[in-house]
Coordinates of C-alpha atoms in Angstrom, one line a residue:
M1 CA -20.3 -10.9 -15.0
G2 CA -23.4 -12.8 -16.1
N3 CA -24.8 -15.9 -13.4
D4 CA -25.5 -18.5 -15.7
P5 CA -24.0 -21.5 -14.7
A6 CA -23.4 -22.5 -18.3
A7 CA -21.6 -19.4 -19.5
S8 CA -19.2 -19.7 -16.1
G9 CA -18.3 -23.3 -16.5
C10 CA -19.9 -24.0 -13.0
Q11 CA -22.0 -26.9 -12.8
A12 CA -25.2 -27.0 -10.7
P13 CA -24.0 -28.1 -7.0
D14 CA -24.6 -31.6 -5.5
G15 CA 11.7 7.1 -5.5
E16 CA 13.5 8.4 -6.4
V17 CA 14.5 8.9 -10.3
V18 CA 18.3 9.1 -11.1
G19 CA 17.8 9.6 -14.6
V20 CA 19.9 10.0 -18.2
P21 CA 16.5 11.8 -19.7
A22 CA 14.7 10.2 -22.6
T23 CA 15.1 13.6 -24.3
G24 CA 17.8 16.0 -24.5
G25 CA 15.9 18.2 -22.1
G26 CA 17.7 17.8 -18.7
A27 CA 15.8 17.3 -15.3
A28 CA 17.6 18.9 -12.5
G29 CA 19.2 17.4 -10.1
G30 CA 23.1 16.1 -8.6
K31 CA 25.9 16.6 -11.4
A32 CA 27.8 13.7 -12.5
T33 CA 31.7 14.0 -12.7
D34 CA 32.8 13.1 -16.3
G35 CA 34.5 9.8 -16.6
E36 CA 33.9 8.9 -13.2
A37 CA 31.7 6.3 -11.9
T38 CA 30.3 8.3 -9.1
G39 CA 27.0 10.4 -8.4
G40 CA 24.8 13.1 -7.0
E41 CA 23.3 12.6 -3.8
A42 CA 19.7 11.6 -4.5
T43 CA 16.3 11.8 -2.2
D44 CA 13.2 9.7 -2.7
G45 CA 11.1 11.5 -5.7
E46 CA 13.9 13.5 -7.0
V47 CA 15.2 13.2 -10.8
V48 CA 18.9 13.6 -10.8
D49 CA 20.5 14.3 -14.5
G50 CA 23.4 11.6 -14.2
R51 CA 24.7 12.2 -17.8
G52 CA 28.2 12.8 -18.3
R53 CA 30.6 12.8 -21.9
G54 CA 32.6 9.7 -21.0
S55 CA 34.8 8.4 -22.8
G56 CA 32.9 5.9 -25.4
G57 CA 34.0 2.6 -25.5
G58 CA 31.0 0.9 -27.7
D59 CA 29.9 -2.5 -26.2
R60 CA 32.5 -2.7 -23.1
L61 CA 31.4 -4.4 -20.1
L62 CA 32.5 -5.0 -16.8
G63 CA 34.9 -7.7 -15.5
P64 CA 35.6 -8.9 -11.9
A65 CA 38.8 -6.2 -12.3
Q66 CA 36.6 -3.5 -12.8
V67 CA 33.6 -4.7 -10.3
R68 CA 36.0 -4.4 -8.1
A69 CA 37.9 -1.2 -8.6
L70 CA 34.6 0.2 -9.3
A71 CA 33.1 -0.9 -5.7
D72 CA 36.1 0.4 -4.1
R73 CA 36.0 3.6 -5.5
L74 CA 32.2 4.0 -4.3
G75 CA 32.6 2.4 -1.1
I76 CA 30.4 -0.2 -1.5
S77 CA 30.2 -3.4 -0.1
P78 CA 27.6 -5.9 -0.9
A79 CA 24.8 -6.2 1.0
K80 CA 23.2 -9.5 2.3
S81 CA 20.0 -7.7 4.1
R82 CA 19.2 -7.1 0.3
G83 CA 20.9 -10.1 -1.4
Q84 CA 23.3 -8.3 -3.3
N85 CA 25.5 -10.4 -5.6
F86 CA 26.6 -8.9 -8.4
V87 CA 27.9 -10.1 -11.7
H88 CA 31.0 -9.9 -13.0
D89 CA 31.0 -12.1 -15.9
P90 CA 30.9 -10.1 -19.4
N91 CA 30.1 -13.5 -20.9
T92 CA 27.2 -14.2 -18.6
V93 CA 25.5 -10.8 -19.4
R94 CA 26.0 -11.1 -23.0
R95 CA 24.4 -14.6 -22.6
I96 CA 21.8 -13.1 -20.6
V97 CA 20.3 -10.4 -23.4
R98 CA 21.2 -12.9 -26.0
S99 CA 18.8 -15.4 -24.3
A100 CA 15.8 -12.4 -23.4
D101 CA 15.1 -12.3 -27.1
L102 CA 14.7 -8.7 -27.0
D103 CA 13.6 -6.5 -29.7
P104 CA 15.3 -3.2 -30.5
N105 CA 12.0 -1.1 -29.9
D106 CA 11.7 -2.9 -26.6
V107 CA 11.4 -1.0 -23.4
V108 CA 13.2 -2.8 -20.8
V109 CA 12.5 -2.6 -17.1
E110 CA 15.9 -4.1 -15.2
V111 CA 15.6 -4.4 -11.2
G112 CA 18.5 -4.2 -8.9
P113 CA 21.1 -3.1 -11.8
G114 CA 23.8 -2.6 -8.9
L115 CA 27.2 -1.4 -10.4
G116 CA 25.9 -2.0 -13.9
S117 CA 27.2 -5.2 -15.5
L118 CA 24.0 -5.9 -17.1
T119 CA 22.6 -2.4 -17.8
L120 CA 25.8 -1.9 -19.9
A121 CA 25.0 -4.8 -22.4
L122 CA 20.9 -4.0 -22.1
L123 CA 21.4 -0.3 -23.4
P124 CA 23.4 -0.8 -26.9
A125 CA 20.4 -3.5 -27.5
V126 CA 17.0 -1.8 -26.8
R127 CA 15.3 1.4 -27.2
Y128 CA 15.0 2.3 -23.6
V129 CA 15.7 1.2 -20.0
H130 CA 14.7 1.8 -16.6
A131 CA 16.6 0.4 -13.9
I132 CA 15.3 0.6 -11.0
E133 CA 17.8 0.2 -8.0
I134 CA 16.8 0.6 -4.1
D135 CA 20.6 1.5 -3.3
Q136 CA 20.8 5.2 -3.0
R137 CA 24.9 5.1 -3.7
L138 CA 24.5 2.5 -6.4
A139 CA 21.7 4.6 -7.8
A140 CA 23.5 7.8 -8.1
A141 CA 26.7 6.3 -9.5
L142 CA 25.2 3.8 -12.5
P143 CA 24.4 7.3 -14.9
A144 CA 28.0 8.1 -14.9
T145 CA 29.4 4.5 -14.7
V146 CA 27.3 4.2 -18.4
A147 CA 28.4 7.3 -19.5
A148 CA 32.2 6.6 -18.6
T149 CA 31.7 3.1 -20.1
L150 CA 29.4 3.7 -23.4
G151 CA 29.1 7.7 -24.0
E152 CA 26.9 9.9 -23.4
T153 CA 23.4 7.8 -23.9
A154 CA 19.8 9.0 -23.8
N155 CA 18.1 5.9 -23.4
L156 CA 18.6 5.4 -19.7
R157 CA 16.3 6.5 -16.1
V158 CA 17.6 5.0 -13.1
H159 CA 14.7 5.4 -10.5
H160 CA 15.8 4.9 -6.9
R161 CA 12.4 3.2 -5.7
D162 CA 11.9 -0.5 -4.2
A163 CA 10.8 -2.2 -7.1
L164 CA 8.0 -4.0 -4.9
K165 CA 6.2 -0.3 -4.9
I166 CA 7.2 1.2 -7.8
T167 CA 3.8 2.1 -10.2
A168 CA 3.1 2.4 -13.8
A169 CA 3.2 5.5 -13.8
E170 CA 6.6 6.2 -12.5
L171 CA 7.6 4.3 -15.6
A172 CA 5.1 5.3 -17.9
D173 CA 7.9 7.4 -20.1
P174 CA 8.2 5.0 -22.3
P175 CA 6.1 2.0 -20.8
P176 CA 8.2 -0.8 -20.3
T177 CA 7.5 -4.3 -23.0
A178 CA 10.6 -6.5 -21.1
L179 CA 11.7 -7.2 -17.7
V180 CA 15.4 -8.5 -17.7
A181 CA 17.0 -8.6 -14.4
N182 CA 19.6 -10.4 -12.1
L183 CA 17.2 -10.2 -9.1
P184 CA 18.2 -10.2 -5.7
Y185 CA 17.1 -13.9 -4.2
N186 CA 15.3 -12.7 -1.0
V187 CA 12.4 -10.8 -3.0
A188 CA 12.4 -12.3 -6.5
V189 CA 9.1 -13.9 -6.3
P190 CA 7.1 -10.7 -5.1
V191 CA 9.2 -8.3 -7.2
V192 CA 8.2 -10.4 -10.5
L193 CA 5.0 -10.8 -9.3
H194 CA 4.2 -7.5 -8.7
L195 CA 5.8 -5.7 -12.0
L196 CA 3.5 -8.1 -13.7
A197 CA 0.4 -7.1 -12.4
E198 CA 1.2 -3.4 -12.1
L199 CA 2.6 -3.4 -15.7
P200 CA 0.4 -4.8 -18.3
G201 CA 2.3 -4.2 -21.2
L202 CA 5.1 -6.2 -20.0
R203 CA 5.3 -8.8 -22.6
R204 CA 8.0 -10.8 -22.1
G205 CA 11.0 -11.2 -19.8
L206 CA 14.3 -13.2 -18.7
I207 CA 15.0 -12.8 -14.6
M208 CA 18.2 -14.5 -12.9
V209 CA 16.9 -15.9 -9.6
Q210 CA 18.0 -19.0 -7.2
K211 CA 17.7 -22.0 -8.8
E212 CA 15.5 -22.9 -6.2
V213 CA 13.3 -20.0 -6.8
A214 CA 13.9 -20.9 -10.9
D215 CA 12.3 -24.4 -10.0
R216 CA 9.5 -23.1 -7.9
L217 CA 8.5 -20.3 -10.6
T218 CA 8.5 -23.5 -13.7
A219 CA 7.4 -26.3 -11.6
P220 CA 4.1 -28.1 -12.9
P221 CA 1.2 -29.2 -11.2
G222 CA 1.7 -32.6 -9.1
S223 CA 5.5 -31.7 -8.4
R224 CA 7.4 -31.3 -5.6
T225 CA 8.2 -28.1 -6.1
Y226 CA 5.0 -26.7 -7.6
G227 CA 3.1 -24.3 -5.0
V228 CA 2.0 -20.4 -4.5
P229 CA 4.3 -19.1 -7.1
S230 CA 4.2 -21.2 -9.8
V231 CA 0.5 -20.9 -9.8
K232 CA 0.5 -17.0 -9.8
I233 CA 3.1 -16.3 -12.1
A234 CA 1.3 -18.9 -14.4
W235 CA -1.7 -16.7 -14.2
F236 CA 0.1 -13.7 -16.3
A237 CA 2.5 -15.9 -18.4
A238 CA 3.9 -19.0 -19.6
V239 CA 7.0 -20.0 -18.2
R240 CA 10.4 -22.2 -18.5
Q241 CA 13.7 -22.7 -17.7
A242 CA 16.4 -21.1 -20.1
G243 CA 19.6 -21.9 -18.2
R244 CA 21.7 -22.2 -15.2
V245 CA 23.9 -19.7 -14.5
P246 CA 27.4 -20.9 -11.7
A247 CA 28.0 -19.2 -8.8
N248 CA 31.4 -18.3 -9.4
V249 CA 30.4 -15.4 -12.2
F250 CA 29.2 -12.9 -9.0
W251 CA 30.9 -11.2 -6.4
P252 CA 30.4 -12.2 -3.6
V253 CA 30.1 -15.8 -4.7
P254 CA 26.9 -17.0 -3.4
N255 CA 25.9 -20.3 -1.8
V256 CA 24.0 -21.6 -4.4
E257 CA 23.4 -21.7 -8.0
S258 CA 21.1 -19.3 -10.2
G259 CA 18.7 -20.3 -12.6
L260 CA 17.6 -18.2 -15.6
V261 CA 13.4 -18.2 -16.1
A262 CA 12.0 -16.8 -19.3
F263 CA 8.2 -15.9 -19.5
T264 CA 5.8 -14.6 -22.1
R265 CA 2.9 -12.8 -21.3
R266 CA -1.0 -14.6 -21.8
Q267 CA -4.0 -13.9 -21.2
P268 CA -5.1 -14.7 -17.7
P269 CA -7.1 -18.1 -17.9
R270 CA -10.7 -16.1 -17.1
A271 CA -12.3 -12.9 -17.9
D272 CA -15.2 -13.6 -15.4
V273 CA -13.2 -13.5 -11.8
S274 CA -10.2 -11.2 -10.7
R275 CA -6.9 -11.9 -9.9
E276 CA -7.3 -11.1 -6.6
A277 CA -10.3 -13.4 -5.8
V278 CA -7.8 -16.6 -7.4
F279 CA -5.0 -15.3 -5.8
A280 CA -6.9 -15.9 -2.3
L281 CA -7.7 -19.0 -3.3
V282 CA -4.3 -20.3 -4.0
D283 CA -2.8 -18.8 -0.7
A284 CA -6.2 -20.7 0.9
A285 CA -5.4 -24.0 -0.6
F286 CA -1.6 -23.9 -0.1
A287 CA -1.9 -22.8 3.5
Q288 CA -2.6 -26.7 4.6
R289 CA -1.1 -28.5 1.5
R290 CA -1.7 -31.8 2.7
K291 CA -5.4 -31.3 3.3
T292 CA -7.5 -32.4 0.5
L293 CA -9.2 -29.1 -0.7
R294 CA -12.4 -29.6 0.9
A295 CA -10.7 -29.3 4.2
A296 CA -8.2 -26.9 3.1
L297 CA -11.1 -24.3 1.6
A298 CA -13.9 -24.7 4.4
G299 CA -12.5 -21.6 5.8
W300 CA -12.7 -19.8 2.5
A301 CA -16.0 -21.2 1.2
G302 CA -17.7 -21.3 4.6
G303 CA -17.7 -24.5 5.8
P304 CA -16.5 -27.7 4.3
D305 CA -19.7 -28.5 3.0
R306 CA -19.9 -25.5 1.0
A307 CA -16.4 -25.8 -0.4
R308 CA -17.7 -29.2 -1.6
E309 CA -20.3 -27.8 -3.2
I310 CA -18.1 -24.9 -4.6
I311 CA -15.6 -27.3 -5.7
L312 CA -17.9 -30.2 -7.3
A313 CA -19.3 -27.2 -9.0
A314 CA -16.1 -26.1 -11.1
G315 CA -15.7 -30.4 -12.0
V316 CA -12.9 -30.6 -9.4
D317 CA -12.7 -33.8 -7.2
P318 CA -12.9 -32.1 -3.5
G319 CA -10.2 -35.0 -2.4
A320 CA -7.7 -33.5 -4.6
R321 CA -5.2 -31.5 -2.7
G322 CA -4.2 -28.0 -4.0
E323 CA -0.6 -29.2 -5.3
S324 CA -2.6 -30.9 -8.4
L325 CA -4.5 -27.7 -9.7
T326 CA -3.6 -25.8 -12.7
V327 CA -4.5 -22.1 -12.2
E328 CA -7.4 -22.7 -14.9
Q329 CA -8.9 -25.4 -11.9
F330 CA -8.1 -22.7 -9.7
A331 CA -9.7 -20.1 -11.5
A332 CA -12.5 -22.0 -11.9
I333 CA -13.1 -22.8 -8.6
A334 CA -13.1 -19.0 -7.8
A335 CA -15.7 -18.3 -10.4
C336 CA -18.3 -20.7 -9.3
R337 CA -17.4 -19.5 -5.6
N338 CA -18.7 -15.9 -7.3
L339 CA -21.6 -17.4 -8.9
A340 CA -23.0 -19.1 -5.7
S341 CA -22.3 -16.1 -3.7
A342 CA -24.5 -14.0 -6.1
A343 CA -27.0 -17.0 -6.6
G344 CA -27.3 -16.6 -2.5
R345 CA -27.8 -13.0 -2.7
T346 CA -30.7 -13.4 -5.4
R347 CA -32.7 -15.6 -3.2
G348 CA -31.9 -13.8 0.2
V349 CA -33.8 -10.7 -1.6
G350 CA -36.7 -12.7 -3.1
D351 CA -37.5 -14.2 0.3
R352 CA -38.1 -10.7 1.4

């Protein structure tokens, strides 16, 4: 990284895997009963072969009666603590897959597949699906549900893992190119940001989230809902709202509407500053969002006067608030702080 102000743009201051293997080779593990939507026990880190002969069925999807019957058979009640609301409307999952603009060669990562409503619509449309499910019973049951509905398939692997802890290495065979998911409301933003950071090959996606979360993710600078999630996702991708989803397509029916958010990966705003540095700045700016940048960033910069110098060097008004800045402006401020710090270190060496 150079220290040339012109180059920088700064101005001189004033778990477990339950899988249908990708190849015919079987991975050791529990058994799935042919035709039944139940699965073998799985423990974190294990691979369980969930393939079954099934009964075929083309593109059959789960409706309300099938979702309830499957849940009853598995002894599952939706857990509010995990934000579980199962989609039981076939038209909704078809719409999600259609809106995701998927390519037949795409490798999709799905978070929170639940009983399999969306998974069943994704599998015929793409090359491979990595389904990440934190609930052990749901993770163990999904491969047999797929086999019973679509017939034997080799393009699904179910990972019994926390999506916030999943790594690129666990999803490397094959690496995901798209995210399509009905995300649990309580972890939607951190999951999306983690996956975008962890999976550089993730080129696009479509997520279903609480409408309020959709509004925050897609809010423009200066709007009432613009905040930390808006800026951080903009570092990774261009985002847009792709429609609303009524509450009555879920079981149980949530108290809020849902929305679809589409994103397309883009290059970060700058190459001379790290994502971690920019995100730390964003957190500081919005921790006291009603304060001016000069005041809000005093602790981050080492004092209000120092903050003013750095902000001015980036070509930003120190009297502005964080809610008015674009991700590019935040990146410029972070880069100017790095440059100022490097210049200070250089002077310190010369003075010895």
